[in-house]
């Protein structure tokens, strides 16, 4: 049965369509039933089923953690892992997860994350995306700047063999970024998990087999 939403006074048509889509989204319903905070949990689950980057992870960083769906998956899949997340938005506490409410682009953020993690990371996850302004090229550049910042951080904190998984937009990472990823990782793939809406511009880049080490940062 499809749920229809009446257009309320003061509500824009776009907002009504978004609400209607949410109410009829099987992943939203499943997330609610299974206790996940967002449907994004299934994007990470599907990516891991394909690439297996969560297996054996002992220390994990979640960049852009709010509302916490990805860290919930990490806790479920590798319950003994140390998990540290960061987001500018407030995030309700998660058992077994250290959450920093601050801007990842803040100069102090990398060191705060490193201290909380307590050692080299096995996996750096990034579901960060810049607030959109409605101009595709600008939105793409702003989000890719976050991906690049996440990559730099990953090269400084990952152990050899570690992985970096990040959200990018339609078309994936640009050539320069792909070149940097391939320089630092043994395997670099793009993927769009089934849980990612067909009409969405988001894709994910999965970089595995980090060639460096947390004690010897790689220049990017």
PDB file of C-alpha atoms in Angstrom:
ATOM      1  CA  UNK A   1       0.000   0.000   0.000  1.00  0.00           C
ATOM      2  CA  UNK A   2       1.353   3.416  -0.980  1.00  0.00           C
ATOM      3  CA  UNK A   3       0.993   6.180   1.597  1.00  0.00           C
ATOM      4  CA  UNK A   4      -0.063   9.538   0.206  1.00  0.00           C
ATOM      5  CA  UNK A   5       0.717  12.790   1.984  1.00  0.00           C
ATOM      6  CA  UNK A   6      -1.642  15.726   1.768  1.00  0.00           C
ATOM      7  CA  UNK A   7      -0.054  19.064   0.990  1.00  0.00           C
ATOM      8  CA  UNK A   8      -0.255  21.028   4.227  1.00  0.00           C
ATOM      9  CA  UNK A   9      -0.539  24.772   4.374  1.00  0.00           C
ATOM     10  CA  UNK A  10       2.928  26.292   4.330  1.00  0.00           C
ATOM     11  CA  UNK A  11       4.623  23.078   3.254  1.00  0.00           C
ATOM     12  CA  UNK A  12       6.412  23.181  -0.078  1.00  0.00           C
ATOM     13  CA  UNK A  13       5.634  20.609  -2.755  1.00  0.00           C
ATOM     14  CA  UNK A  14       9.205  19.330  -2.584  1.00  0.00           C
ATOM     15  CA  UNK A  15       8.882  18.747   1.165  1.00  0.00           C
ATOM     16  CA  UNK A  16       5.640  16.854   0.648  1.00  0.00           C
ATOM     17  CA  UNK A  17       7.254  14.622  -1.982  1.00  0.00           C
ATOM     18  CA  UNK A  18      10.240  13.965   0.316  1.00  0.00           C
ATOM     19  CA  UNK A  19       7.923  13.020   3.189  1.00  0.00           C
ATOM     20  CA  UNK A  20       5.884  10.760   0.909  1.00  0.00           C
ATOM     21  CA  UNK A  21       9.057   9.071  -0.346  1.00  0.00           C
ATOM     22  CA  UNK A  22      10.256   8.518   3.220  1.00  0.00           C
ATOM     23  CA  UNK A  23       6.975   6.975   4.300  1.00  0.00           C
ATOM     24  CA  UNK A  24       7.022   4.564   1.365  1.00  0.00           C
ATOM     25  CA  UNK A  25      10.736   3.733   1.417  1.00  0.00           C
ATOM     26  CA  UNK A  26      11.267   0.055   2.365  1.00  0.00           C
ATOM     27  CA  UNK A  27      14.722   0.855   3.739  1.00  0.00           C
ATOM     28  CA  UNK A  28      13.290   3.543   6.037  1.00  0.00           C
ATOM     29  CA  UNK A  29      10.681   1.069   7.309  1.00  0.00           C
ATOM     30  CA  UNK A  30      13.327  -1.631   7.750  1.00  0.00           C
ATOM     31  CA  UNK A  31      15.661   0.734   9.623  1.00  0.00           C
ATOM     32  CA  UNK A  32      12.868   1.658  12.012  1.00  0.00           C
ATOM     33  CA  UNK A  33      12.004  -2.002  12.584  1.00  0.00           C
ATOM     34  CA  UNK A  34      15.624  -3.040  13.159  1.00  0.00           C
ATOM     35  CA  UNK A  35      16.550  -0.106  15.384  1.00  0.00           C
ATOM     36  CA  UNK A  36      18.882   1.739  13.018  1.00  0.00           C
ATOM     37  CA  UNK A  37      18.880   5.519  13.150  1.00  0.00           C
ATOM     38  CA  UNK A  38      18.917   5.947   9.373  1.00  0.00           C
ATOM     39  CA  UNK A  39      18.477   4.043   6.123  1.00  0.00           C
ATOM     40  CA  UNK A  40      22.158   4.856   5.448  1.00  0.00           C
ATOM     41  CA  UNK A  41      23.010   1.897   7.676  1.00  0.00           C
ATOM     42  CA  UNK A  42      22.097  -0.398   4.798  1.00  0.00           C
ATOM     43  CA  UNK A  43      24.406   1.446   2.392  1.00  0.00           C
ATOM     44  CA  UNK A  44      27.354   0.593   4.614  1.00  0.00           C
ATOM     45  CA  UNK A  45      26.099  -2.973   5.141  1.00  0.00           C
ATOM     46  CA  UNK A  46      25.795  -3.512   1.384  1.00  0.00           C
ATOM     47  CA  UNK A  47      29.208  -1.998   0.686  1.00  0.00           C
ATOM     48  CA  UNK A  48      30.775  -4.241   3.320  1.00  0.00           C
ATOM     49  CA  UNK A  49      29.046  -7.320   1.886  1.00  0.00           C
ATOM     50  CA  UNK A  50      30.741  -6.537  -1.416  1.00  0.00           C
ATOM     51  CA  UNK A  51      34.167  -5.390  -0.218  1.00  0.00           C
ATOM     52  CA  UNK A  52      34.583  -6.867   3.291  1.00  0.00           C
ATOM     53  CA  UNK A  53      36.384  -3.907   4.861  1.00  0.00           C
ATOM     54  CA  UNK A  54      34.816  -4.349   8.333  1.00  0.00           C
ATOM     55  CA  UNK A  55      36.204  -7.837   8.907  1.00  0.00           C
ATOM     56  CA  UNK A  56      38.843  -7.740  11.623  1.00  0.00           C
ATOM     57  CA  UNK A  57      38.676  -3.956  12.086  1.00  0.00           C
ATOM     58  CA  UNK A  58      39.888  -2.978  15.558  1.00  0.00           C
ATOM     59  CA  UNK A  59      39.816   0.818  15.313  1.00  0.00           C
ATOM     60  CA  UNK A  60      37.330   2.713  13.155  1.00  0.00           C
ATOM     61  CA  UNK A  61      36.785   6.429  12.507  1.00  0.00           C
ATOM     62  CA  UNK A  62      33.340   7.643  11.368  1.00  0.00           C
ATOM     63  CA  UNK A  63      33.558  11.082   9.727  1.00  0.00           C
ATOM     64  CA  UNK A  64      30.149  12.733   9.536  1.00  0.00           C
ATOM     65  CA  UNK A  65      28.666  10.329  12.070  1.00  0.00           C
ATOM     66  CA  UNK A  66      25.224  11.977  12.565  1.00  0.00           C
ATOM     67  CA  UNK A  67      22.730  10.478  13.129  1.00  0.00           C
ATOM     68  CA  UNK A  68      24.827   7.386  13.840  1.00  0.00           C
ATOM     69  CA  UNK A  69      23.600   4.673  11.469  1.00  0.00           C
ATOM     70  CA  UNK A  70      27.044   3.748  10.159  1.00  0.00           C
ATOM     71  CA  UNK A  71      28.555   3.425  13.638  1.00  0.00           C
ATOM     72  CA  UNK A  72      25.608   1.237  14.643  1.00  0.00           C
ATOM     73  CA  UNK A  73      26.539  -1.134  11.813  1.00  0.00           C
ATOM     74  CA  UNK A  74      30.198  -1.128  12.872  1.00  0.00           C
ATOM     75  CA  UNK A  75      29.227  -1.938  16.463  1.00  0.00           C
ATOM     76  CA  UNK A  76      27.019  -4.796  15.250  1.00  0.00           C
ATOM     77  CA  UNK A  77      29.595  -6.275  12.856  1.00  0.00           C
ATOM     78  CA  UNK A  78      32.720  -5.779  15.008  1.00  0.00           C
ATOM     79  CA  UNK A  79      31.453  -5.203  18.575  1.00  0.00           C
ATOM     80  CA  UNK A  80      34.961  -5.119  20.112  1.00  0.00           C
ATOM     81  CA  UNK A  81      36.224  -2.370  17.803  1.00  0.00           C
ATOM     82  CA  UNK A  82      37.103   1.079  19.127  1.00  0.00           C
ATOM     83  CA  UNK A  83      34.825   3.504  17.256  1.00  0.00           C
ATOM     84  CA  UNK A  84      35.253   7.283  17.190  1.00  0.00           C
ATOM     85  CA  UNK A  85      32.911   9.596  15.290  1.00  0.00           C
ATOM     86  CA  UNK A  86      32.799  13.302  14.540  1.00  0.00           C
ATOM     87  CA  UNK A  87      30.101  15.630  13.273  1.00  0.00           C
ATOM     88  CA  UNK A  88      29.202  19.285  13.446  1.00  0.00           C
ATOM     89  CA  UNK A  89      25.619  18.217  14.183  1.00  0.00           C
ATOM     90  CA  UNK A  90      24.607  16.881  17.600  1.00  0.00           C
ATOM     91  CA  UNK A  91      24.453  13.076  17.716  1.00  0.00           C
ATOM     92  CA  UNK A  92      22.670  11.095  20.425  1.00  0.00           C
ATOM     93  CA  UNK A  93      25.055   8.903  22.427  1.00  0.00           C
ATOM     94  CA  UNK A  94      25.823   5.412  21.111  1.00  0.00           C
ATOM     95  CA  UNK A  95      27.049   2.665  23.403  1.00  0.00           C
ATOM     96  CA  UNK A  96      30.702   1.918  22.732  1.00  0.00           C
ATOM     97  CA  UNK A  97      31.207   4.944  20.458  1.00  0.00           C
ATOM     98  CA  UNK A  98      33.134   8.121  21.289  1.00  0.00           C
ATOM     99  CA  UNK A  99      31.429  11.078  19.574  1.00  0.00           C
ATOM    100  CA  UNK A 100      33.069  14.465  19.031  1.00  0.00           C
ATOM    101  CA  UNK A 101      30.725  17.324  18.162  1.00  0.00           C
ATOM    102  CA  UNK A 102      32.941  19.607  16.123  1.00  0.00           C
ATOM    103  CA  UNK A 103      33.775  20.522  12.541  1.00  0.00           C
ATOM    104  CA  UNK A 104      36.078  17.960  10.936  1.00  0.00           C
ATOM    105  CA  UNK A 105      37.704  20.849   9.037  1.00  0.00           C
ATOM    106  CA  UNK A 106      38.724  22.438  12.363  1.00  0.00           C
ATOM    107  CA  UNK A 107      42.529  22.379  12.747  1.00  0.00           C
ATOM    108  CA  UNK A 108      42.206  20.567  16.083  1.00  0.00           C
ATOM    109  CA  UNK A 109      39.896  17.809  14.809  1.00  0.00           C
ATOM    110  CA  UNK A 110      42.506  15.312  13.508  1.00  0.00           C
ATOM    111  CA  UNK A 111      44.461  15.330  16.767  1.00  0.00           C
ATOM    112  CA  UNK A 112      41.279  14.993  18.858  1.00  0.00           C
ATOM    113  CA  UNK A 113      40.263  11.986  16.769  1.00  0.00           C
ATOM    114  CA  UNK A 114      43.724  10.459  17.031  1.00  0.00           C
ATOM    115  CA  UNK A 115      43.737  10.820  20.828  1.00  0.00           C
ATOM    116  CA  UNK A 116      40.279   9.279  21.171  1.00  0.00           C
ATOM    117  CA  UNK A 117      41.169   6.364  18.878  1.00  0.00           C
ATOM    118  CA  UNK A 118      44.310   5.435  20.826  1.00  0.00           C
ATOM    119  CA  UNK A 119      46.239   3.939  17.913  1.00  0.00           C
ATOM    120  CA  UNK A 120      46.357   3.468  14.129  1.00  0.00           C
ATOM    121  CA  UNK A 121      42.977   3.010  12.429  1.00  0.00           C
ATOM    122  CA  UNK A 122      41.990  -0.018  10.401  1.00  0.00           C
ATOM    123  CA  UNK A 123      39.187   1.844   8.669  1.00  0.00           C
ATOM    124  CA  UNK A 124      38.202   5.463   8.017  1.00  0.00           C
ATOM    125  CA  UNK A 125      34.584   5.957   6.951  1.00  0.00           C
ATOM    126  CA  UNK A 126      33.272   9.226   5.532  1.00  0.00           C
ATOM    127  CA  UNK A 127      29.615   9.881   4.836  1.00  0.00           C
ATOM    128  CA  UNK A 128      30.287  13.623   4.855  1.00  0.00           C
ATOM    129  CA  UNK A 129      28.679  15.865   2.260  1.00  0.00           C
ATOM    130  CA  UNK A 130      28.681  19.639   2.042  1.00  0.00           C
ATOM    131  CA  UNK A 131      25.395  21.486   2.376  1.00  0.00           C
ATOM    132  CA  UNK A 132      24.070  21.880  -1.164  1.00  0.00           C
ATOM    133  CA  UNK A 133      23.488  25.292  -2.706  1.00  0.00           C
ATOM    134  CA  UNK A 134      21.626  24.014  -5.768  1.00  0.00           C
ATOM    135  CA  UNK A 135      24.483  24.611  -8.191  1.00  0.00           C
ATOM    136  CA  UNK A 136      25.741  21.149  -9.250  1.00  0.00           C
ATOM    137  CA  UNK A 137      29.341  22.138  -9.984  1.00  0.00           C
ATOM    138  CA  UNK A 138      29.683  24.067  -6.714  1.00  0.00           C
ATOM    139  CA  UNK A 139      28.044  21.293  -4.703  1.00  0.00           C
ATOM    140  CA  UNK A 140      30.385  18.741  -6.284  1.00  0.00           C
ATOM    141  CA  UNK A 141      33.510  20.797  -5.540  1.00  0.00           C
ATOM    142  CA  UNK A 142      32.510  21.375  -1.917  1.00  0.00           C
ATOM    143  CA  UNK A 143      31.807  17.712  -1.283  1.00  0.00           C
ATOM    144  CA  UNK A 144      34.988  16.592  -3.035  1.00  0.00           C
ATOM    145  CA  UNK A 145      36.980  18.973  -0.809  1.00  0.00           C
ATOM    146  CA  UNK A 146      35.652  16.989   2.165  1.00  0.00           C
ATOM    147  CA  UNK A 147      36.590  13.712   0.467  1.00  0.00           C
ATOM    148  CA  UNK A 148      40.128  15.009  -0.088  1.00  0.00           C
ATOM    149  CA  UNK A 149      40.381  16.194   3.526  1.00  0.00           C
ATOM    150  CA  UNK A 150      39.194  12.765   4.658  1.00  0.00           C
ATOM    151  CA  UNK A 151      41.824  11.126   2.458  1.00  0.00           C
ATOM    152  CA  UNK A 152      44.617  13.258   3.916  1.00  0.00           C
ATOM    153  CA  UNK A 153      43.482  12.346   7.414  1.00  0.00           C
ATOM    154  CA  UNK A 154      43.255   8.664   6.439  1.00  0.00           C
ATOM    155  CA  UNK A 155      46.850   8.644   5.158  1.00  0.00           C
ATOM    156  CA  UNK A 156      47.963  10.011   8.514  1.00  0.00           C
ATOM    157  CA  UNK A 157      46.073   7.589  10.754  1.00  0.00           C
ATOM    158  CA  UNK A 158      45.570   4.301   8.875  1.00  0.00           C
ATOM    159  CA  UNK A 159      47.715   1.268   9.557  1.00  0.00           C
ATOM    160  CA  UNK A 160      49.250  -0.505   6.532  1.00  0.00           C
ATOM    161  CA  UNK A 161      46.526  -2.508   4.817  1.00  0.00           C
ATOM    162  CA  UNK A 162      43.753  -0.256   6.130  1.00  0.00           C
ATOM    163  CA  UNK A 163      40.809   1.111   4.134  1.00  0.00           C
ATOM    164  CA  UNK A 164      39.090   4.423   3.350  1.00  0.00           C
ATOM    165  CA  UNK A 165      35.425   4.506   2.315  1.00  0.00           C
ATOM    166  CA  UNK A 166      33.907   7.846   1.315  1.00  0.00           C
ATOM    167  CA  UNK A 167      30.788   9.283  -0.244  1.00  0.00           C
ATOM    168  CA  UNK A 168      31.343  11.086  -3.537  1.00  0.00           C
ATOM    169  CA  UNK A 169      28.837  12.439  -6.058  1.00  0.00           C
ATOM    170  CA  UNK A 170      27.754  11.420  -9.552  1.00  0.00           C
ATOM    171  CA  UNK A 171      30.731  10.541 -11.705  1.00  0.00           C
ATOM    172  CA  UNK A 172      32.717   9.458  -8.657  1.00  0.00           C
ATOM    173  CA  UNK A 173      36.056  10.872  -7.631  1.00  0.00           C
ATOM    174  CA  UNK A 174      37.775  13.070 -10.224  1.00  0.00           C
ATOM    175  CA  UNK A 175      40.958  11.982 -11.976  1.00  0.00           C
ATOM    176  CA  UNK A 176      43.376  13.774  -9.639  1.00  0.00           C
ATOM    177  CA  UNK A 177      41.744  12.296  -6.547  1.00  0.00           C
ATOM    178  CA  UNK A 178      41.642   8.818  -8.078  1.00  0.00           C
ATOM    179  CA  UNK A 179      45.357   9.146  -8.847  1.00  0.00           C
ATOM    180  CA  UNK A 180      46.073  10.019  -5.197  1.00  0.00           C
ATOM    181  CA  UNK A 181      43.920   7.142  -3.986  1.00  0.00           C
ATOM    182  CA  UNK A 182      45.713   4.687  -6.278  1.00  0.00           C
ATOM    183  CA  UNK A 183      49.064   6.016  -5.121  1.00  0.00           C
ATOM    184  CA  UNK A 184      48.155   5.322  -1.507  1.00  0.00           C
ATOM    185  CA  UNK A 185      45.971   2.198  -1.779  1.00  0.00           C
ATOM    186  CA  UNK A 186      46.338  -1.154  -3.532  1.00  0.00           C
ATOM    187  CA  UNK A 187      42.720  -1.213  -4.788  1.00  0.00           C
ATOM    188  CA  UNK A 188      40.290   1.621  -5.556  1.00  0.00           C
ATOM    189  CA  UNK A 189      36.694   0.963  -6.613  1.00  0.00           C
ATOM    190  CA  UNK A 190      33.504   2.995  -7.105  1.00  0.00           C
ATOM    191  CA  UNK A 191      30.148   1.564  -6.056  1.00  0.00           C
ATOM    192  CA  UNK A 192      26.511   2.560  -5.690  1.00  0.00           C
ATOM    193  CA  UNK A 193      24.880   0.279  -3.108  1.00  0.00           C
ATOM    194  CA  UNK A 194      21.249  -0.795  -3.721  1.00  0.00           C
ATOM    195  CA  UNK A 195      20.136   1.179  -0.635  1.00  0.00           C
ATOM    196  CA  UNK A 196      21.267   4.399  -2.330  1.00  0.00           C
ATOM    197  CA  UNK A 197      18.206   5.841  -4.063  1.00  0.00           C
ATOM    198  CA  UNK A 198      18.300   5.521  -7.843  1.00  0.00           C
ATOM    199  CA  UNK A 199      17.615   9.224  -8.253  1.00  0.00           C
ATOM    200  CA  UNK A 200      20.406  10.188  -5.862  1.00  0.00           C
ATOM    201  CA  UNK A 201      23.714  11.517  -7.195  1.00  0.00           C
ATOM    202  CA  UNK A 202      25.724   9.792  -4.470  1.00  0.00           C
ATOM    203  CA  UNK A 203      28.310   7.107  -5.131  1.00  0.00           C
ATOM    204  CA  UNK A 204      30.978   5.705  -2.843  1.00  0.00           C
ATOM    205  CA  UNK A 205      34.681   5.214  -3.341  1.00  0.00           C
ATOM    206  CA  UNK A 206      36.219   2.205  -1.573  1.00  0.00           C
ATOM    207  CA  UNK A 207      40.009   2.278  -1.227  1.00  0.00           C
ATOM    208  CA  UNK A 208      41.631  -0.786   0.338  1.00  0.00           C
ATOM    209  CA  UNK A 209      45.160  -1.959   1.103  1.00  0.00           C
ATOM    210  CA  UNK A 210      46.747   1.235   2.419  1.00  0.00           C
ATOM    211  CA  UNK A 211      50.392   1.269   1.415  1.00  0.00           C
ATOM    212  CA  UNK A 212      51.718   3.617   4.094  1.00  0.00           C
ATOM    213  CA  UNK A 213      51.603   3.596   7.866  1.00  0.00           C
ATOM    214  CA  UNK A 214      50.233   5.846  10.595  1.00  0.00           C
ATOM    215  CA  UNK A 215      53.754   6.552  11.893  1.00  0.00           C
ATOM    216  CA  UNK A 216      54.918   7.894   8.513  1.00  0.00           C
ATOM    217  CA  UNK A 217      52.279  10.214   7.004  1.00  0.00           C
ATOM    218  CA  UNK A 218      51.934  10.265   3.236  1.00  0.00           C
ATOM    219  CA  UNK A 219      51.991  13.636   1.513  1.00  0.00           C
ATOM    220  CA  UNK A 220      48.844  14.387  -0.511  1.00  0.00           C
TER     221      UNK A 220
END
